[in-house]
Short mmCIF file of C-alpha atoms in Angstrom, two decimals:
data_model
loop_
_atom_site.label_atom_id
_atom_site.label_comp_id
_atom_site.label_asym_id
_atom_site.label_seq_id
_atom_site.Cartn_x
_atom_site.Cartn_y
_atom_site.Cartn_z
CA MET Q 490 -15.07 4.28 -30.62
CA THR Q 491 -17.60 6.74 -31.95
CA SER Q 492 -14.97 8.40 -34.10
CA ALA Q 493 -14.08 5.03 -35.63
CA VAL Q 494 -17.74 4.45 -36.38
CA ARG Q 495 -17.97 7.89 -37.98
CA ARG Q 496 -14.84 7.25 -40.03
CA LEU Q 497 -16.27 3.98 -41.31
CA ALA Q 498 -19.53 5.66 -42.36
CA GLY Q 499 -18.23 6.30 -45.87
CA PRO Q 500 -17.17 2.72 -46.69
CA ALA Q 501 -20.32 1.39 -45.02
CA ALA Q 502 -22.55 3.71 -47.07
CA ALA Q 503 -20.75 2.71 -50.28
CA ALA Q 504 -21.18 -0.99 -49.45
CA ALA Q 505 -24.86 -0.50 -48.65
CA LEU Q 506 -25.42 1.41 -51.90
CA ALA Q 507 -23.62 -1.26 -53.93
CA ALA Q 508 -25.62 -4.02 -52.27
CA ALA Q 509 -28.86 -2.14 -52.94
CA VAL Q 510 -27.99 -1.63 -56.62
CA VAL Q 511 -26.96 -5.27 -57.11
CA GLY Q 512 -30.10 -6.43 -55.30
CA TYR Q 513 -32.37 -4.22 -57.40
CA VAL Q 514 -30.72 -5.05 -60.75
CA GLY Q 515 -30.68 -8.72 -59.81
CA ALA Q 516 -34.41 -8.66 -59.05
CA VAL Q 517 -35.58 -6.39 -61.89
CA ASP Q 518 -34.41 -8.00 -65.11
CA PRO Q 519 -32.70 -5.58 -67.53
CA ASN Q 520 -33.12 -8.13 -70.33
CA GLN Q 521 -36.77 -7.18 -70.56
CA ALA Q 522 -37.54 -3.96 -72.37
CA GLY Q 523 -39.06 -1.12 -70.42
CA HIS Q 524 -37.43 -1.84 -67.07
CA TYR Q 525 -34.58 0.62 -67.54
CA PRO Q 526 -33.97 3.58 -69.86
CA THR Q 527 -31.85 2.91 -72.95
CA CYS Q 528 -28.25 4.12 -73.01
CA PRO Q 529 -28.46 7.67 -74.42
CA PHE Q 530 -25.34 7.19 -76.55
CA LEU Q 531 -26.78 4.04 -78.13
CA PHE Q 532 -30.14 5.75 -78.51
CA VAL Q 533 -28.71 8.81 -80.25
CA THR Q 534 -25.86 7.34 -82.32
CA GLY Q 535 -26.75 3.68 -82.73
CA PHE Q 536 -23.28 2.70 -81.49
CA TYR Q 537 -22.47 0.88 -78.28
CA CYS Q 538 -20.73 2.79 -75.52
CA PRO Q 539 -18.16 1.15 -73.20
CA GLY Q 540 -20.84 0.79 -70.55
CA CYS Q 541 -23.50 -0.84 -72.72
CA GLY Q 542 -24.52 -4.20 -71.31
CA SER Q 543 -23.31 -3.42 -67.79
CA LEU Q 544 -26.81 -3.64 -66.28
CA ARG Q 545 -27.28 -7.09 -67.86
CA ALA Q 546 -23.78 -8.04 -66.68
CA ILE Q 547 -24.63 -7.01 -63.10
CA HIS Q 548 -27.88 -8.94 -63.36
CA ALA Q 549 -26.02 -12.04 -64.51
CA MET Q 550 -23.41 -11.68 -61.77
CA ALA Q 551 -26.15 -11.32 -59.17
CA HIS Q 552 -27.36 -14.72 -60.38
CA LEU Q 553 -23.76 -16.03 -60.31
CA ASP Q 554 -23.77 -16.49 -64.09
CA LEU Q 555 -20.25 -15.27 -64.77
CA LEU Q 556 -20.06 -16.43 -68.41
CA THR Q 557 -23.15 -14.48 -69.43
CA ALA Q 558 -21.83 -11.47 -67.51
CA VAL Q 559 -18.54 -11.54 -69.45
CA ASP Q 560 -20.55 -11.90 -72.64
CA ARG Q 561 -22.57 -8.76 -71.89
CA ASN Q 562 -19.70 -6.53 -70.72
CA PRO Q 563 -16.25 -7.89 -69.82
CA LEU Q 564 -15.06 -4.55 -68.43
CA THR Q 565 -17.85 -4.54 -65.84
CA VAL Q 566 -16.79 -7.99 -64.66
CA ALA Q 567 -13.13 -6.95 -64.59
CA ALA Q 568 -14.02 -3.88 -62.54
CA VAL Q 569 -15.47 -5.96 -59.67
CA PRO Q 570 -12.20 -7.26 -58.16
CA LEU Q 571 -10.60 -3.85 -58.67
CA LEU Q 572 -13.46 -2.10 -56.88
CA LEU Q 573 -13.41 -4.68 -54.06
CA TRP Q 574 -9.67 -4.21 -53.56
CA THR Q 575 -10.01 -0.41 -53.56
CA TRP Q 576 -12.90 -0.61 -51.13
CA LEU Q 577 -10.93 -2.87 -48.77
CA ARG Q 578 -7.98 -0.46 -48.76
CA TRP Q 579 -10.33 2.48 -48.19
CA THR Q 580 -11.99 0.68 -45.28
CA ARG Q 581 -8.68 -0.26 -43.69
CA ARG Q 582 -7.46 3.32 -44.02
CA ALA Q 583 -10.66 4.68 -42.54
CA ALA Q 584 -10.53 2.24 -39.63
CA ARG Q 585 -7.01 3.33 -38.78
CA GLY Q 586 -7.88 6.99 -39.30
CA ARG Q 587 -5.12 7.60 -41.81
CA ALA Q 588 -5.09 9.86 -44.84
CA ARG Q 589 -4.35 8.38 -48.24
CA THR Q 590 -0.66 8.64 -49.05
CA TRP Q 591 -0.60 6.36 -52.07
CA ALA Q 592 -1.34 7.55 -55.59
CA ALA Q 593 -1.86 5.09 -58.42
CA PRO Q 594 1.01 5.18 -60.94
CA PRO Q 595 0.07 7.49 -63.83
CA TRP Q 596 0.77 4.81 -66.45
CA ALA Q 597 -1.92 2.64 -64.85
CA VAL Q 598 -4.50 5.40 -65.04
CA TRP Q 599 -3.54 6.28 -68.62
CA SER Q 600 -3.73 2.63 -69.71
CA LEU Q 601 -7.13 2.36 -68.08
CA LEU Q 602 -8.25 5.25 -70.27
CA GLY Q 603 -6.73 3.50 -73.28
CA VAL Q 604 -8.52 0.24 -72.47
CA ILE Q 605 -11.87 2.01 -72.15
CA LEU Q 606 -11.43 3.93 -75.41
CA GLY Q 607 -10.15 0.85 -77.24
CA PHE Q 608 -13.04 -1.25 -75.94
CA TRP Q 609 -15.46 1.46 -77.06
CA LEU Q 610 -14.09 1.33 -80.60
CA LEU Q 611 -13.57 -2.42 -80.92
CA ARG Q 612 -17.00 -3.52 -79.77
CA ASN Q 613 -18.57 -1.49 -82.57
CA LEU Q 614 -16.43 -3.03 -85.31
CA PRO Q 615 -17.77 -5.75 -87.61
CA GLY Q 616 -16.22 -9.12 -86.84
CA LEU Q 617 -15.85 -8.31 -83.15
CA GLU Q 618 -19.48 -8.82 -82.23
CA TRP Q 619 -18.45 -10.99 -79.28
CA LEU Q 620 -17.33 -7.78 -77.57
CA ALA Q 621 -20.71 -6.17 -78.15
CA PRO Q 622 -23.40 -6.65 -75.53
CA MET L 337 40.12 15.68 -65.73
CA ARG L 338 42.47 14.74 -62.95
CA ALA L 339 41.67 17.99 -61.23
CA CYS L 340 38.09 16.80 -61.01
CA GLY L 341 39.12 13.83 -58.98
CA SER L 342 41.30 15.81 -56.68
CA VAL L 343 38.62 18.41 -56.09
CA VAL L 344 35.60 16.28 -55.59
CA VAL L 345 36.70 13.00 -54.15
CA PRO L 346 39.15 13.95 -51.42
CA LEU L 347 37.30 16.00 -48.92
CA PRO L 348 38.73 18.73 -46.68
CA PRO L 349 41.76 16.98 -45.15
CA ILE L 350 43.74 16.67 -48.40
CA LEU L 351 42.42 19.87 -49.98
CA TYR L 352 43.29 21.92 -46.98
CA GLY L 353 46.70 20.41 -46.89
CA GLU L 354 47.39 21.32 -50.52
CA VAL L 355 45.70 24.67 -50.77
CA THR L 356 46.60 26.50 -47.63
CA PRO L 357 50.34 26.67 -48.23
CA MET L 358 50.14 28.34 -51.63
CA SER L 359 47.08 30.53 -51.30
CA THR L 360 46.39 32.30 -48.07
CA ASP L 361 43.60 34.50 -49.33
CA GLY L 362 40.81 32.17 -48.20
CA PRO L 363 40.39 29.23 -45.90
CA TYR L 364 37.85 27.56 -48.18
CA PRO L 365 38.79 25.08 -50.85
CA PRO L 366 36.57 26.53 -53.64
CA SER L 367 38.72 29.63 -53.82
CA ALA L 368 41.71 27.57 -54.85
CA PRO L 369 40.31 25.65 -57.85
CA GLU L 370 38.50 28.68 -59.31
CA PRO L 371 41.50 30.35 -60.98
CA ASP L 372 42.95 27.04 -62.04
CA PRO L 373 42.52 26.61 -65.84
CA GLY L 374 41.76 22.93 -65.44
CA ALA L 375 38.87 23.64 -63.11
CA PRO L 376 36.11 24.86 -65.46
CA ALA L 377 35.91 21.57 -67.34
CA PRO L 378 35.02 19.43 -64.33
CA TYR L 379 32.52 22.00 -63.12
CA GLY L 380 30.73 21.94 -66.44
CA GLN L 381 30.23 18.22 -66.28
CA PRO L 382 27.04 16.95 -64.82
CA ALA L 383 28.59 13.96 -63.10
CA PRO L 384 30.14 15.76 -60.11
CA TYR L 385 26.88 17.63 -59.61
CA GLY L 386 24.58 14.66 -59.63
CA GLN L 387 26.41 12.25 -57.44
CA PRO L 388 27.70 14.04 -54.38
CA GLY L 389 24.52 16.12 -54.11
CA PRO L 390 23.93 15.72 -50.41
CA ALA L 391 27.65 15.60 -49.61
CA GLN L 392 28.58 18.81 -51.37
CA PRO L 393 27.22 21.48 -49.03
CA PRO L 394 29.22 20.19 -46.04
CA ALA L 395 32.37 20.01 -48.19
CA TYR L 396 32.15 23.65 -49.24
CA GLN L 397 30.63 24.95 -46.03
CA GLN L 398 29.31 28.11 -47.68
CA PRO L 399 26.16 28.11 -49.77
CA GLY L 400 27.25 31.33 -51.44
CA ALA L 401 30.56 29.92 -52.62
CA TYR L 402 28.84 28.66 -55.76
CA PRO L 403 26.78 31.40 -57.31
CA GLY L 404 24.15 29.84 -59.49
CA GLY L 405 25.77 26.46 -59.47
CA TYR L 406 22.76 24.60 -58.15
CA PRO L 407 19.08 25.04 -58.82
CA ALA L 408 17.49 25.95 -55.53
CA GLN L 409 15.25 22.96 -54.84
CA PRO L 410 14.78 20.47 -57.66
CA VAL L 411 11.65 18.42 -56.94
CA TYR L 412 11.93 14.89 -58.21
CA GLY L 413 9.45 12.82 -56.24
CA ALA L 414 5.97 13.05 -54.84
CA PRO L 415 5.43 15.76 -52.25
CA ALA L 416 4.81 14.80 -48.66
CA GLY L 417 1.26 14.54 -47.47
CA PRO L 418 -1.88 12.99 -48.88
CA PRO L 419 -2.36 13.33 -52.65
CA PRO L 420 -5.50 15.08 -53.90
CA ASP L 421 -8.51 12.92 -54.72
CA ASN L 422 -8.47 12.32 -58.48
CA PHE L 423 -12.21 11.49 -58.74
CA LEU L 424 -11.31 8.64 -61.07
CA VAL L 425 -14.19 6.47 -59.86
CA TRP L 426 -16.69 9.25 -60.54
CA ALA L 427 -15.08 9.94 -63.90
CA ILE L 428 -15.45 6.29 -64.94
CA LEU L 429 -18.96 6.04 -63.55
CA SER L 430 -19.99 9.17 -65.43
CA THR L 431 -18.41 7.78 -68.62
CA VAL L 432 -19.94 4.34 -68.34
CA LEU L 433 -23.32 5.34 -66.99
CA CYS L 434 -23.63 8.53 -68.97
CA CYS L 435 -21.72 7.49 -72.08
CA LEU L 436 -20.55 10.99 -72.86
CA PRO L 437 -17.31 12.53 -74.08
CA LEU L 438 -17.37 14.73 -70.99
CA GLY L 439 -16.75 11.61 -68.91
CA ILE L 440 -13.66 10.83 -71.02
CA VAL L 441 -12.40 14.37 -70.43
CA SER L 442 -12.92 13.75 -66.72
CA ILE L 443 -10.83 10.56 -66.89
CA VAL L 444 -8.05 12.45 -68.68
CA TYR L 445 -7.96 15.04 -65.90
CA ALA L 446 -8.10 12.30 -63.26
CA ALA L 447 -5.05 10.69 -64.85
CA GLN L 448 -3.28 14.06 -64.86
CA VAL L 449 -3.81 14.40 -61.10
CA ASN L 450 -1.57 11.45 -60.24
CA ASP L 451 0.82 12.29 -63.05
CA LYS L 452 1.42 15.82 -61.81
CA TRP L 453 1.37 14.83 -58.15
CA LEU L 454 4.09 12.22 -58.55
CA ARG L 455 6.19 14.79 -60.40
CA GLY L 456 5.85 17.19 -57.48
CA ASP L 457 3.44 19.62 -59.17
CA VAL L 458 1.04 20.20 -56.27
CA ALA L 459 -0.79 23.17 -57.75
CA GLY L 460 -1.24 21.44 -61.12
CA ALA L 461 -2.51 18.27 -59.47
CA THR L 462 -5.06 20.20 -57.41
CA GLU L 463 -6.20 22.08 -60.50
CA SER L 464 -6.58 18.85 -62.51
CA ALA L 465 -8.52 17.29 -59.63
CA ARG L 466 -10.89 20.25 -59.65
CA LYS L 467 -11.45 19.87 -63.40
CA ALA L 468 -11.91 16.10 -63.14
CA LYS L 469 -14.66 16.70 -60.59
CA GLN L 470 -16.17 19.48 -62.69
CA PHE L 471 -16.38 17.40 -65.87
CA ALA L 472 -17.82 14.40 -64.03
CA ILE L 473 -20.57 16.67 -62.67
CA TRP L 474 -21.23 18.16 -66.11
CA SER L 475 -21.31 14.70 -67.63
CA ALA L 476 -23.92 13.62 -65.10
CA GLY L 477 -25.86 16.84 -65.72
CA VAL L 478 -25.93 16.36 -69.50
CA GLN L 479 -26.93 12.74 -68.92
CA ALA L 480 -29.91 13.88 -66.86
CA VAL L 481 -30.93 16.32 -69.60
CA VAL L 482 -30.60 13.64 -72.30
CA LEU L 483 -32.67 11.18 -70.27
CA VAL L 484 -35.38 13.81 -69.85
CA LEU L 485 -35.29 14.50 -73.61
CA ILE L 486 -35.60 10.77 -74.35
CA GLY L 487 -38.55 10.64 -71.95
CA ILE L 488 -40.19 13.55 -73.77
CA PHE L 489 -39.50 11.80 -77.09
CA TYR L 490 -41.24 8.62 -75.97
CA VAL L 491 -44.14 10.53 -74.47
CA GLY L 492 -44.41 12.44 -77.76
CA ILE L 493 -44.48 9.21 -79.79
CA PHE L 494 -47.04 7.82 -77.41
CA ALA L 495 -49.20 10.94 -77.75
CA LEU L 496 -48.79 10.86 -81.52
CA ALA L 497 -49.85 7.22 -81.60
CA LEU L 498 -52.86 8.00 -79.45
CA GLY L 499 -53.68 10.93 -81.71
CA THR L 500 -53.51 8.90 -84.91
CA ALA L 501 -55.45 6.12 -83.25
CA SER L 502 -58.23 8.46 -82.27
CA THR L 503 -58.40 10.15 -85.66
CA ALA L 504 -58.28 6.88 -87.54
CA PRO L 505 -61.56 5.88 -89.04
#
């Protein structure tokens, strides 16, 4: 019993941290200047990075405004179901006390890298402003 | 070509029946096809090697009967046991939150972990995992430094503004 509790400490801590971050970003509006530091990449280069707009997307999702969230950063919204699924698998594994035996197929990880890099480029191009935050 | 079929497909019963009467030097079938001129061609072909892989050692009984015929242990699939952590989540977090090329490098190494692991390269996968972790940490470290520099920049502008305000007539 205690060992199961100890094994579930990791997933529980991750869930608590995620809830705290969503709660904070939902309460403290990133749309107002001065609440959060600017993205260093945007600050230095003037270009958007793939993560730009993710705070505003999390804020919108915390207020259940999915359309605005997709408008700010579609990758952040797409990451939510993926993270939930990974977290569920992690929790189930921890509850059963099993080690991870599954490794994501390499093509999936490589295409994820491609999507991030492509998104980074495309959202800075003229004519694709709808991808920009 | 026909020798290939007679060597590989029929297992001991037929081979023994054919070989033992004419050659008494060895009880094992491989000694008979070796001097046969038709034999080298089938041995050079990959087909007989690939298909009866698991069935071949029992057919020839002796591992030493084939010097250098087989690579010792070709590894095709993922090794047994849990794969190393590829730190992909940290790599992506450090890319997205820190917006730095170091985070991209970390993702590349994270992708290599699974790639090498599923090809059976345990040492390479572990090494890539170590580097993925390393670059994610460096990315976060550089991010912290940049944030501090931005803070100093703003404080400097603020101080400059105060200075000009106070010296203004």
